[in-house]
Amino acid sequence: MTKTPEYGLLIDYEYCTGCHTCQVACAQEYHWPAGMVGIKVIEIVQKLPHDKAYLTYLPFPTELCVLCKQRTKKGLEPACVAHCMAGCMKYGRIEDLSKEMFKKAKVVLWVPH
């Protein structure tokens, strides 16, 4: 029987600047080789009229993400949250984070499997 996750990650991608700090912090936390990541910043390019574009950056947890169990057991935030320069990620109880989702338009609640 699988235990229902209690904690998750709320990502406000309206403010993500695409700095990749979360991605680097995750890779360094686990000493992973290049290409392996627990969170990956995806760049979405939306073409607009008059040769303009709108960029959106979305930090996307991968199947390797375990929300830094070894850090959170010590009362620390996951590495991606702790190092996010834009402050657009929040770790917490799913119940609490889900209430915050309705305050903003561009948020994602990620729950590990």
PDB file of C-alpha atoms in Angstrom:
ATOM      1  CA  MET A   1       0.000   0.000   0.000  1.00  0.00           C
ATOM      2  CA  THR A   2       1.419   3.371  -1.037  1.00  0.00           C
ATOM      3  CA  LYS A   3       1.497   6.140   1.539  1.00  0.00           C
ATOM      4  CA  THR A   4      -0.160   9.384   0.435  1.00  0.00           C
ATOM      5  CA  PRO A   5       2.404  12.208   0.267  1.00  0.00           C
ATOM      6  CA  GLU A   6       1.980  14.878   2.916  1.00  0.00           C
ATOM      7  CA  TYR A   7       4.410  17.472   1.554  1.00  0.00           C
ATOM      8  CA  GLY A   8       4.820  19.109  -1.822  1.00  0.00           C
ATOM      9  CA  LEU A   9       6.361  21.948  -3.765  1.00  0.00           C
ATOM     10  CA  LEU A  10       4.460  25.056  -4.860  1.00  0.00           C
ATOM     11  CA  ILE A  11       6.063  26.749  -7.857  1.00  0.00           C
ATOM     12  CA  ASP A  12       5.035  30.292  -8.820  1.00  0.00           C
ATOM     13  CA  TYR A  13       6.401  30.336 -12.345  1.00  0.00           C
ATOM     14  CA  GLU A  14       5.232  33.894 -12.983  1.00  0.00           C
ATOM     15  CA  TYR A  15       8.375  35.051 -11.195  1.00  0.00           C
ATOM     16  CA  CYS A  16      10.894  32.419 -12.310  1.00  0.00           C
ATOM     17  CA  THR A  17      13.727  34.192 -14.145  1.00  0.00           C
ATOM     18  CA  GLY A  18      15.266  31.073 -15.655  1.00  0.00           C
ATOM     19  CA  CYS A  19      18.491  31.356 -13.647  1.00  0.00           C
ATOM     20  CA  HIS A  20      18.702  27.541 -13.193  1.00  0.00           C
ATOM     21  CA  THR A  21      19.913  27.939  -9.596  1.00  0.00           C
ATOM     22  CA  CYS A  22      17.365  25.371  -8.405  1.00  0.00           C
ATOM     23  CA  GLN A  23      18.620  22.901 -10.997  1.00  0.00           C
ATOM     24  CA  VAL A  24      22.271  23.437 -10.049  1.00  0.00           C
ATOM     25  CA  ALA A  25      21.539  23.263  -6.296  1.00  0.00           C
ATOM     26  CA  CYS A  26      19.728  19.958  -6.777  1.00  0.00           C
ATOM     27  CA  ALA A  27      22.541  18.442  -8.834  1.00  0.00           C
ATOM     28  CA  GLN A  28      25.139  19.580  -6.296  1.00  0.00           C
ATOM     29  CA  GLU A  29      23.100  18.288  -3.355  1.00  0.00           C
ATOM     30  CA  TYR A  30      23.162  14.791  -4.834  1.00  0.00           C
ATOM     31  CA  HIS A  31      26.545  15.003  -6.607  1.00  0.00           C
ATOM     32  CA  TRP A  32      24.901  13.974  -9.864  1.00  0.00           C
ATOM     33  CA  PRO A  33      26.771  13.965 -13.168  1.00  0.00           C
ATOM     34  CA  ALA A  34      25.877  16.478 -15.872  1.00  0.00           C
ATOM     35  CA  GLY A  35      22.460  15.795 -17.340  1.00  0.00           C
ATOM     36  CA  MET A  36      20.955  14.198 -14.222  1.00  0.00           C
ATOM     37  CA  VAL A  37      18.600  16.516 -12.367  1.00  0.00           C
ATOM     38  CA  GLY A  38      15.796  16.323  -9.862  1.00  0.00           C
ATOM     39  CA  ILE A  39      14.401  19.608 -11.121  1.00  0.00           C
ATOM     40  CA  LYS A  40      14.803  20.996 -14.612  1.00  0.00           C
ATOM     41  CA  VAL A  41      14.048  24.517 -15.768  1.00  0.00           C
ATOM     42  CA  ILE A  42      12.060  24.385 -18.980  1.00  0.00           C
ATOM     43  CA  GLU A  43      12.013  27.412 -21.277  1.00  0.00           C
ATOM     44  CA  ILE A  44       8.760  28.012 -23.137  1.00  0.00           C
ATOM     45  CA  VAL A  45       8.888  30.484 -26.021  1.00  0.00           C
ATOM     46  CA  GLN A  46       5.621  31.955 -27.216  1.00  0.00           C
ATOM     47  CA  LYS A  47       5.942  33.816 -30.504  1.00  0.00           C
ATOM     48  CA  LEU A  48       4.099  37.104 -30.672  1.00  0.00           C
ATOM     49  CA  PRO A  49       3.329  39.421 -33.590  1.00  0.00           C
ATOM     50  CA  HIS A  50       5.994  41.812 -34.919  1.00  0.00           C
ATOM     51  CA  ASP A  51       8.915  39.397 -34.331  1.00  0.00           C
ATOM     52  CA  LYS A  52       8.500  39.489 -30.562  1.00  0.00           C
ATOM     53  CA  ALA A  53       8.456  36.602 -28.116  1.00  0.00           C
ATOM     54  CA  TYR A  54       7.260  35.960 -24.589  1.00  0.00           C
ATOM     55  CA  LEU A  55       9.434  33.688 -22.450  1.00  0.00           C
ATOM     56  CA  THR A  56       8.161  31.587 -19.597  1.00  0.00           C
ATOM     57  CA  TYR A  57      10.419  29.525 -17.379  1.00  0.00           C
ATOM     58  CA  LEU A  58       8.975  26.557 -15.555  1.00  0.00           C
ATOM     59  CA  PRO A  59      10.984  24.709 -12.913  1.00  0.00           C
ATOM     60  CA  PHE A  60       9.785  21.146 -13.422  1.00  0.00           C
ATOM     61  CA  PRO A  61      10.534  18.380 -10.890  1.00  0.00           C
ATOM     62  CA  THR A  62      11.635  15.148 -12.573  1.00  0.00           C
ATOM     63  CA  GLU A  63      11.113  11.555 -11.505  1.00  0.00           C
ATOM     64  CA  LEU A  64      14.370  11.840  -9.513  1.00  0.00           C
ATOM     65  CA  CYS A  65      12.949  14.496  -7.181  1.00  0.00           C
ATOM     66  CA  VAL A  66      12.318  13.263  -3.645  1.00  0.00           C
ATOM     67  CA  LEU A  67      12.033  16.774  -2.158  1.00  0.00           C
ATOM     68  CA  CYS A  68      15.426  16.337  -0.492  1.00  0.00           C
ATOM     69  CA  LYS A  69      14.199  13.908   2.156  1.00  0.00           C
ATOM     70  CA  GLN A  70      17.535  14.017   3.982  1.00  0.00           C
ATOM     71  CA  ARG A  71      17.321  17.839   4.239  1.00  0.00           C
ATOM     72  CA  THR A  72      13.647  18.071   5.165  1.00  0.00           C
ATOM     73  CA  LYS A  73      14.070  15.446   7.925  1.00  0.00           C
ATOM     74  CA  LYS A  74      16.496  17.912   9.520  1.00  0.00           C
ATOM     75  CA  GLY A  75      13.981  20.762   9.231  1.00  0.00           C
ATOM     76  CA  LEU A  76      15.697  22.300   6.186  1.00  0.00           C
ATOM     77  CA  GLU A  77      14.035  23.244   2.910  1.00  0.00           C
ATOM     78  CA  PRO A  78      14.755  21.240  -0.238  1.00  0.00           C
ATOM     79  CA  ALA A  79      17.906  22.518  -1.971  1.00  0.00           C
ATOM     80  CA  CYS A  80      15.924  23.983  -4.890  1.00  0.00           C
ATOM     81  CA  VAL A  81      13.745  26.056  -2.553  1.00  0.00           C
ATOM     82  CA  ALA A  82      16.649  27.180  -0.373  1.00  0.00           C
ATOM     83  CA  HIS A  83      18.646  28.427  -3.360  1.00  0.00           C
ATOM     84  CA  CYS A  84      15.902  29.857  -5.581  1.00  0.00           C
ATOM     85  CA  MET A  85      17.026  33.424  -6.287  1.00  0.00           C
ATOM     86  CA  ALA A  86      13.535  34.554  -7.338  1.00  0.00           C
ATOM     87  CA  GLY A  87      11.882  33.061  -4.257  1.00  0.00           C
ATOM     88  CA  CYS A  88       9.245  31.453  -6.446  1.00  0.00           C
ATOM     89  CA  MET A  89       9.233  28.018  -4.793  1.00  0.00           C
ATOM     90  CA  LYS A  90       7.710  27.014  -1.500  1.00  0.00           C
ATOM     91  CA  TYR A  91       7.902  23.696   0.325  1.00  0.00           C
ATOM     92  CA  GLY A  92       5.193  22.675   2.755  1.00  0.00           C
ATOM     93  CA  ARG A  93       2.184  20.601   3.606  1.00  0.00           C
ATOM     94  CA  ILE A  94       0.037  19.876   0.555  1.00  0.00           C
ATOM     95  CA  GLU A  95      -3.051  20.989   2.461  1.00  0.00           C
ATOM     96  CA  ASP A  96      -1.530  24.436   3.102  1.00  0.00           C
ATOM     97  CA  LEU A  97       0.028  24.845  -0.340  1.00  0.00           C
ATOM     98  CA  SER A  98      -3.208  23.945  -2.115  1.00  0.00           C
ATOM     99  CA  LYS A  99      -4.951  26.877  -0.403  1.00  0.00           C
ATOM    100  CA  GLU A 100      -2.294  29.258  -1.742  1.00  0.00           C
ATOM    101  CA  MET A 101      -2.787  28.051  -5.316  1.00  0.00           C
ATOM    102  CA  PHE A 102      -5.966  30.048  -5.744  1.00  0.00           C
ATOM    103  CA  LYS A 103      -4.267  33.358  -4.910  1.00  0.00           C
ATOM    104  CA  LYS A 104      -2.210  33.373  -8.121  1.00  0.00           C
ATOM    105  CA  ALA A 105      -2.747  32.466 -11.757  1.00  0.00           C
ATOM    106  CA  LYS A 106       0.603  30.875 -12.663  1.00  0.00           C
ATOM    107  CA  VAL A 107       1.341  28.283 -10.022  1.00  0.00           C
ATOM    108  CA  VAL A 108       1.906  24.554 -10.035  1.00  0.00           C
ATOM    109  CA  LEU A 109       1.632  22.241  -7.043  1.00  0.00           C
ATOM    110  CA  TRP A 110       3.965  19.272  -7.373  1.00  0.00           C
ATOM    111  CA  VAL A 111       3.535  16.214  -5.193  1.00  0.00           C
ATOM    112  CA  PRO A 112       6.127  13.415  -5.289  1.00  0.00           C
ATOM    113  CA  HIS A 113       4.996   9.891  -6.090  1.00  0.00           C
TER     114      HIS A 113
END
